[in-house]
Amino acid sequence: QVQLVESGGGLVQAGGSLRLSCAATGGTISSYGMAWLRQAPGKEREFVAAISWSGSSTYYIPAVKGRFTLSRDNAKNTVYLQMNSLRPEDTAVYYCAADPSGWGVDGYDYWGQGTQVTVSS
């Protein structure tokens, strides 16, 4: 059973950066597409970004494109979300998730517990 553990969240001022990590244990995620989703207070959970199993394809929502970069290291069984130029509207709990289709956008078998990102203005 794969378990996903996010880390790297915290409090940062607007314009700052954070790097989130999602480490998998109990199995390999090398064949899984991986995604990051977020949920702000009082809002629905929303998709943020995805990366294919090989890392050759990535997808970002327009709100984060150009500011966030998703990468993966299959040897380390870990996915990273580099977040730059953070804005207060990026404040949310960020979750990583694993998609067995390999593309990161087709539904998720495994979820992490989430990590809080708070951006102050």
Short mmCIF file of N, CA and C in Angstrom, two decimals:
data_model
loop_
_atom_site.label_atom_id
_atom_site.label_comp_id
_atom_site.label_asym_id
_atom_site.label_seq_id
_atom_site.Cartn_x
_atom_site.Cartn_y
_atom_site.Cartn_z
N GLN A 1 0.84 -1.19 0.00
CA GLN A 1 0.00 0.00 0.00
C GLN A 1 0.88 1.25 0.00
N VAL A 2 0.74 2.04 -1.02
CA VAL A 2 1.53 3.27 -1.11
C VAL A 2 0.99 4.31 -0.14
N GLN A 3 1.89 4.94 0.55
CA GLN A 3 1.54 6.07 1.41
C GLN A 3 2.30 7.29 0.91
N LEU A 4 1.61 8.41 0.86
CA LEU A 4 2.21 9.66 0.39
C LEU A 4 2.31 10.63 1.56
N VAL A 5 3.47 11.24 1.71
CA VAL A 5 3.69 12.18 2.81
C VAL A 5 4.22 13.48 2.23
N GLU A 6 3.42 14.54 2.41
CA GLU A 6 3.84 15.86 1.95
C GLU A 6 4.63 16.58 3.03
N SER A 7 5.50 17.45 2.60
CA SER A 7 6.24 18.30 3.52
C SER A 7 6.64 19.57 2.79
N GLY A 8 7.11 20.55 3.55
CA GLY A 8 7.61 21.78 2.95
C GLY A 8 6.68 22.97 3.04
N GLY A 9 5.49 22.76 3.53
CA GLY A 9 4.58 23.87 3.67
C GLY A 9 5.02 24.83 4.77
N GLY A 10 4.34 25.95 4.86
CA GLY A 10 4.67 26.92 5.90
C GLY A 10 4.08 28.28 5.61
N LEU A 11 4.57 29.25 6.34
CA LEU A 11 4.12 30.64 6.20
C LEU A 11 5.18 31.43 5.44
N VAL A 12 4.76 32.14 4.42
CA VAL A 12 5.68 32.91 3.60
C VAL A 12 5.01 34.21 3.20
N GLN A 13 5.80 35.24 3.00
CA GLN A 13 5.25 36.51 2.53
C GLN A 13 4.97 36.45 1.04
N ALA A 14 4.04 37.28 0.61
CA ALA A 14 3.75 37.37 -0.81
C ALA A 14 5.03 37.66 -1.60
N GLY A 15 5.18 36.98 -2.70
CA GLY A 15 6.39 37.10 -3.50
C GLY A 15 7.45 36.09 -3.16
N GLY A 16 7.27 35.38 -2.06
CA GLY A 16 8.24 34.39 -1.63
C GLY A 16 8.07 33.06 -2.31
N SER A 17 8.88 32.10 -1.87
CA SER A 17 8.90 30.78 -2.48
C SER A 17 8.83 29.69 -1.43
N LEU A 18 8.29 28.57 -1.83
CA LEU A 18 8.29 27.35 -1.04
C LEU A 18 8.49 26.18 -1.99
N ARG A 19 9.07 25.10 -1.46
CA ARG A 19 9.20 23.87 -2.22
C ARG A 19 8.52 22.76 -1.44
N LEU A 20 7.46 22.23 -2.01
CA LEU A 20 6.76 21.11 -1.41
C LEU A 20 7.35 19.81 -1.91
N SER A 21 7.39 18.83 -1.03
CA SER A 21 7.82 17.49 -1.41
C SER A 21 6.70 16.50 -1.10
N CYS A 22 6.64 15.47 -1.89
CA CYS A 22 5.69 14.38 -1.66
C CYS A 22 6.49 13.09 -1.79
N ALA A 23 6.74 12.46 -0.67
CA ALA A 23 7.53 11.24 -0.64
C ALA A 23 6.62 10.03 -0.49
N ALA A 24 6.88 9.03 -1.27
CA ALA A 24 6.07 7.80 -1.23
C ALA A 24 6.81 6.70 -0.49
N THR A 25 6.07 5.99 0.32
CA THR A 25 6.60 4.80 1.01
C THR A 25 5.66 3.63 0.79
N GLY A 26 6.14 2.43 1.02
CA GLY A 26 5.31 1.25 0.89
C GLY A 26 5.13 0.76 -0.53
N GLY A 27 5.75 1.40 -1.48
CA GLY A 27 5.63 1.01 -2.87
C GLY A 27 6.20 2.09 -3.77
N THR A 28 6.36 1.76 -5.02
CA THR A 28 6.92 2.73 -5.96
C THR A 28 5.83 3.51 -6.68
N ILE A 29 6.12 4.79 -6.93
CA ILE A 29 5.20 5.63 -7.69
C ILE A 29 5.73 5.88 -9.09
N SER A 30 6.74 5.13 -9.50
CA SER A 30 7.38 5.41 -10.78
C SER A 30 6.45 5.22 -11.98
N SER A 31 5.40 4.44 -11.84
CA SER A 31 4.45 4.26 -12.95
C SER A 31 3.21 5.12 -12.81
N TYR A 32 3.15 5.89 -11.75
CA TYR A 32 1.98 6.73 -11.49
C TYR A 32 2.18 8.14 -12.00
N GLY A 33 1.13 8.68 -12.60
CA GLY A 33 1.10 10.11 -12.76
C GLY A 33 0.83 10.72 -11.40
N MET A 34 1.45 11.87 -11.16
CA MET A 34 1.32 12.50 -9.85
C MET A 34 0.72 13.89 -10.01
N ALA A 35 -0.05 14.28 -9.04
CA ALA A 35 -0.70 15.58 -9.09
C ALA A 35 -0.63 16.27 -7.74
N TRP A 36 -0.74 17.58 -7.80
CA TRP A 36 -0.95 18.38 -6.60
C TRP A 36 -2.32 19.05 -6.72
N LEU A 37 -3.05 19.01 -5.65
CA LEU A 37 -4.34 19.67 -5.56
C LEU A 37 -4.30 20.52 -4.29
N ARG A 38 -5.20 21.48 -4.21
CA ARG A 38 -5.22 22.33 -3.02
C ARG A 38 -6.65 22.65 -2.63
N GLN A 39 -6.82 22.95 -1.36
CA GLN A 39 -8.13 23.32 -0.85
C GLN A 39 -7.98 24.50 0.08
N ALA A 40 -8.55 25.61 -0.34
CA ALA A 40 -8.54 26.82 0.48
C ALA A 40 -9.74 26.78 1.42
N PRO A 41 -9.68 27.53 2.52
CA PRO A 41 -10.80 27.53 3.48
C PRO A 41 -12.11 27.92 2.80
N GLY A 42 -13.11 27.11 3.02
CA GLY A 42 -14.43 27.41 2.48
C GLY A 42 -14.60 27.15 1.00
N LYS A 43 -13.58 26.54 0.38
CA LYS A 43 -13.66 26.29 -1.06
C LYS A 43 -13.51 24.81 -1.36
N GLU A 44 -13.91 24.46 -2.58
CA GLU A 44 -13.73 23.09 -3.04
C GLU A 44 -12.25 22.81 -3.31
N ARG A 45 -11.89 21.54 -3.20
CA ARG A 45 -10.54 21.15 -3.56
C ARG A 45 -10.36 21.36 -5.06
N GLU A 46 -9.22 21.92 -5.48
CA GLU A 46 -8.99 22.16 -6.89
C GLU A 46 -7.66 21.57 -7.34
N PHE A 47 -7.67 21.12 -8.56
CA PHE A 47 -6.47 20.61 -9.21
C PHE A 47 -5.51 21.78 -9.46
N VAL A 48 -4.21 21.54 -9.24
CA VAL A 48 -3.21 22.57 -9.45
C VAL A 48 -2.25 22.21 -10.58
N ALA A 49 -1.69 21.01 -10.51
CA ALA A 49 -0.66 20.64 -11.48
C ALA A 49 -0.51 19.13 -11.50
N ALA A 50 -0.01 18.61 -12.62
CA ALA A 50 0.21 17.17 -12.75
C ALA A 50 1.48 16.92 -13.55
N ILE A 51 2.04 15.73 -13.32
CA ILE A 51 3.22 15.31 -14.05
C ILE A 51 3.05 13.85 -14.42
N SER A 52 3.44 13.51 -15.63
CA SER A 52 3.29 12.14 -16.08
C SER A 52 4.30 11.23 -15.38
N TRP A 53 4.11 9.91 -15.55
CA TRP A 53 4.95 8.94 -14.85
C TRP A 53 6.43 9.12 -15.16
N SER A 54 6.74 9.53 -16.40
CA SER A 54 8.13 9.67 -16.80
C SER A 54 8.68 11.06 -16.50
N GLY A 55 7.78 11.98 -16.21
CA GLY A 55 8.21 13.36 -16.01
C GLY A 55 8.28 14.16 -17.29
N SER A 56 7.95 13.54 -18.42
CA SER A 56 8.09 14.22 -19.70
C SER A 56 6.95 15.18 -20.00
N SER A 57 5.83 15.02 -19.30
CA SER A 57 4.68 15.90 -19.51
C SER A 57 4.24 16.50 -18.19
N THR A 58 3.96 17.79 -18.23
CA THR A 58 3.42 18.48 -17.06
C THR A 58 2.25 19.33 -17.49
N TYR A 59 1.40 19.60 -16.54
CA TYR A 59 0.22 20.44 -16.80
C TYR A 59 -0.02 21.30 -15.58
N TYR A 60 -0.36 22.57 -15.83
CA TYR A 60 -0.62 23.51 -14.75
C TYR A 60 -1.91 24.26 -15.04
N ILE A 61 -2.62 24.60 -13.99
CA ILE A 61 -3.75 25.49 -14.19
C ILE A 61 -3.21 26.89 -14.51
N PRO A 62 -3.99 27.69 -15.21
CA PRO A 62 -3.49 29.03 -15.59
C PRO A 62 -3.06 29.88 -14.40
N ALA A 63 -3.72 29.71 -13.26
CA ALA A 63 -3.42 30.56 -12.10
C ALA A 63 -2.01 30.37 -11.56
N VAL A 64 -1.39 29.22 -11.86
CA VAL A 64 -0.05 28.96 -11.31
C VAL A 64 1.00 28.79 -12.40
N LYS A 65 0.58 28.71 -13.64
CA LYS A 65 1.53 28.50 -14.73
C LYS A 65 2.53 29.64 -14.77
N GLY A 66 3.80 29.28 -14.88
CA GLY A 66 4.86 30.28 -14.88
C GLY A 66 5.40 30.58 -13.50
N ARG A 67 4.67 30.19 -12.47
CA ARG A 67 5.12 30.41 -11.09
C ARG A 67 5.46 29.11 -10.38
N PHE A 68 4.74 28.04 -10.69
CA PHE A 68 4.94 26.74 -10.05
C PHE A 68 5.63 25.79 -11.04
N THR A 69 6.49 24.95 -10.52
CA THR A 69 7.15 23.94 -11.33
C THR A 69 7.08 22.60 -10.63
N LEU A 70 6.56 21.62 -11.35
CA LEU A 70 6.40 20.27 -10.82
C LEU A 70 7.50 19.38 -11.41
N SER A 71 8.13 18.61 -10.55
CA SER A 71 9.17 17.70 -11.02
C SER A 71 9.11 16.43 -10.19
N ARG A 72 9.84 15.43 -10.64
CA ARG A 72 9.83 14.17 -9.90
C ARG A 72 11.19 13.51 -10.02
N ASP A 73 11.50 12.73 -8.99
CA ASP A 73 12.71 11.92 -8.97
C ASP A 73 12.26 10.51 -8.65
N ASN A 74 12.11 9.70 -9.66
CA ASN A 74 11.59 8.34 -9.44
C ASN A 74 12.56 7.48 -8.64
N ALA A 75 13.83 7.78 -8.74
CA ALA A 75 14.80 7.03 -7.94
C ALA A 75 14.61 7.27 -6.45
N LYS A 76 14.13 8.47 -6.12
CA LYS A 76 13.87 8.81 -4.72
C LYS A 76 12.40 8.65 -4.35
N ASN A 77 11.60 8.24 -5.33
CA ASN A 77 10.17 8.03 -5.07
C ASN A 77 9.51 9.31 -4.53
N THR A 78 9.89 10.43 -5.10
CA THR A 78 9.47 11.72 -4.58
C THR A 78 9.10 12.66 -5.71
N VAL A 79 8.10 13.48 -5.43
CA VAL A 79 7.64 14.51 -6.35
C VAL A 79 7.80 15.85 -5.66
N TYR A 80 8.12 16.87 -6.43
CA TYR A 80 8.36 18.20 -5.87
C TYR A 80 7.47 19.24 -6.56
N LEU A 81 7.04 20.22 -5.78
CA LEU A 81 6.34 21.36 -6.34
C LEU A 81 7.07 22.62 -5.88
N GLN A 82 7.79 23.23 -6.80
CA GLN A 82 8.47 24.49 -6.52
C GLN A 82 7.49 25.62 -6.77
N MET A 83 7.24 26.42 -5.75
CA MET A 83 6.27 27.49 -5.85
C MET A 83 6.98 28.83 -5.67
N ASN A 84 6.98 29.63 -6.70
CA ASN A 84 7.61 30.95 -6.66
C ASN A 84 6.56 32.04 -6.81
N SER A 85 6.97 33.25 -6.50
CA SER A 85 6.07 34.41 -6.63
C SER A 85 4.71 34.13 -5.99
N LEU A 86 4.74 33.62 -4.79
CA LEU A 86 3.50 33.22 -4.12
C LEU A 86 2.61 34.42 -3.85
N ARG A 87 1.33 34.15 -3.92
CA ARG A 87 0.30 35.18 -3.71
C ARG A 87 -0.61 34.75 -2.57
N PRO A 88 -1.26 35.69 -1.92
CA PRO A 88 -2.19 35.31 -0.84
C PRO A 88 -3.25 34.31 -1.30
N GLU A 89 -3.67 34.40 -2.53
CA GLU A 89 -4.69 33.47 -3.03
C GLU A 89 -4.16 32.05 -3.22
N ASP A 90 -2.86 31.84 -3.05
CA ASP A 90 -2.31 30.49 -3.07
C ASP A 90 -2.44 29.80 -1.72
N THR A 91 -2.89 30.53 -0.72
CA THR A 91 -3.07 29.94 0.61
C THR A 91 -4.06 28.81 0.56
N ALA A 92 -3.64 27.65 1.04
CA ALA A 92 -4.48 26.45 0.99
C ALA A 92 -3.72 25.29 1.64
N VAL A 93 -4.45 24.21 1.85
CA VAL A 93 -3.80 22.94 2.15
C VAL A 93 -3.51 22.26 0.81
N TYR A 94 -2.27 21.86 0.64
CA TYR A 94 -1.84 21.25 -0.61
C TYR A 94 -1.70 19.73 -0.41
N TYR A 95 -2.28 19.00 -1.35
CA TYR A 95 -2.28 17.55 -1.31
C TYR A 95 -1.58 17.00 -2.55
N CYS A 96 -0.81 15.94 -2.38
CA CYS A 96 -0.35 15.22 -3.55
C CYS A 96 -1.19 13.95 -3.70
N ALA A 97 -1.27 13.48 -4.93
CA ALA A 97 -2.10 12.33 -5.23
C ALA A 97 -1.49 11.54 -6.37
N ALA A 98 -1.75 10.24 -6.39
CA ALA A 98 -1.16 9.34 -7.37
C ALA A 98 -2.23 8.75 -8.28
N ASP A 99 -2.01 8.90 -9.58
CA ASP A 99 -2.96 8.46 -10.60
C ASP A 99 -2.41 7.24 -11.32
N PRO A 100 -3.07 6.07 -11.23
CA PRO A 100 -2.54 4.85 -11.82
C PRO A 100 -2.48 4.87 -13.35
N SER A 101 -3.17 5.80 -13.99
CA SER A 101 -3.14 5.85 -15.45
C SER A 101 -1.77 6.31 -15.96
N GLY A 102 -1.02 6.97 -15.07
CA GLY A 102 0.31 7.44 -15.45
C GLY A 102 0.36 8.88 -15.89
N TRP A 103 -0.81 9.54 -15.96
CA TRP A 103 -0.82 10.90 -16.49
C TRP A 103 -1.08 11.97 -15.45
N GLY A 104 -1.65 11.59 -14.32
CA GLY A 104 -1.83 12.56 -13.24
C GLY A 104 -3.14 13.32 -13.27
N VAL A 105 -3.99 12.99 -14.22
CA VAL A 105 -5.24 13.76 -14.34
C VAL A 105 -6.47 12.88 -14.44
N ASP A 106 -6.32 11.57 -14.22
CA ASP A 106 -7.41 10.64 -14.50
C ASP A 106 -8.02 10.00 -13.28
N GLY A 107 -7.83 10.57 -12.11
CA GLY A 107 -8.36 9.95 -10.91
C GLY A 107 -7.23 9.38 -10.08
N TYR A 108 -7.42 9.34 -8.77
CA TYR A 108 -6.31 9.09 -7.87
C TYR A 108 -6.59 7.91 -6.94
N ASP A 109 -5.61 7.06 -6.84
CA ASP A 109 -5.70 5.92 -5.93
C ASP A 109 -5.21 6.27 -4.54
N TYR A 110 -4.21 7.13 -4.46
CA TYR A 110 -3.58 7.44 -3.18
C TYR A 110 -3.49 8.95 -2.98
N TRP A 111 -3.65 9.35 -1.73
CA TRP A 111 -3.60 10.75 -1.34
C TRP A 111 -2.66 10.92 -0.15
N GLY A 112 -2.01 12.06 -0.09
CA GLY A 112 -1.30 12.44 1.11
C GLY A 112 -2.22 13.11 2.10
N GLN A 113 -1.67 13.44 3.25
CA GLN A 113 -2.48 14.03 4.31
C GLN A 113 -2.59 15.55 4.18
N GLY A 114 -1.76 16.13 3.33
CA GLY A 114 -1.82 17.57 3.10
C GLY A 114 -0.79 18.34 3.88
N THR A 115 -0.38 19.46 3.32
CA THR A 115 0.52 20.37 4.00
C THR A 115 0.01 21.80 3.81
N GLN A 116 0.02 22.57 4.88
CA GLN A 116 -0.55 23.91 4.84
C GLN A 116 0.44 24.90 4.24
N VAL A 117 -0.04 25.68 3.31
CA VAL A 117 0.71 26.80 2.76
C VAL A 117 -0.06 28.07 3.04
N THR A 118 0.57 29.01 3.71
CA THR A 118 -0.06 30.28 4.03
C THR A 118 0.81 31.41 3.50
N VAL A 119 0.20 32.26 2.68
CA VAL A 119 0.92 33.38 2.08
C VAL A 119 0.33 34.66 2.63
N SER A 120 1.15 35.43 3.31
CA SER A 120 0.68 36.68 3.90
C SER A 120 0.92 37.83 2.93
N SER A 121 0.04 38.82 3.02
CA SER A 121 0.14 39.97 2.11
C SER A 121 0.98 41.07 2.71
#
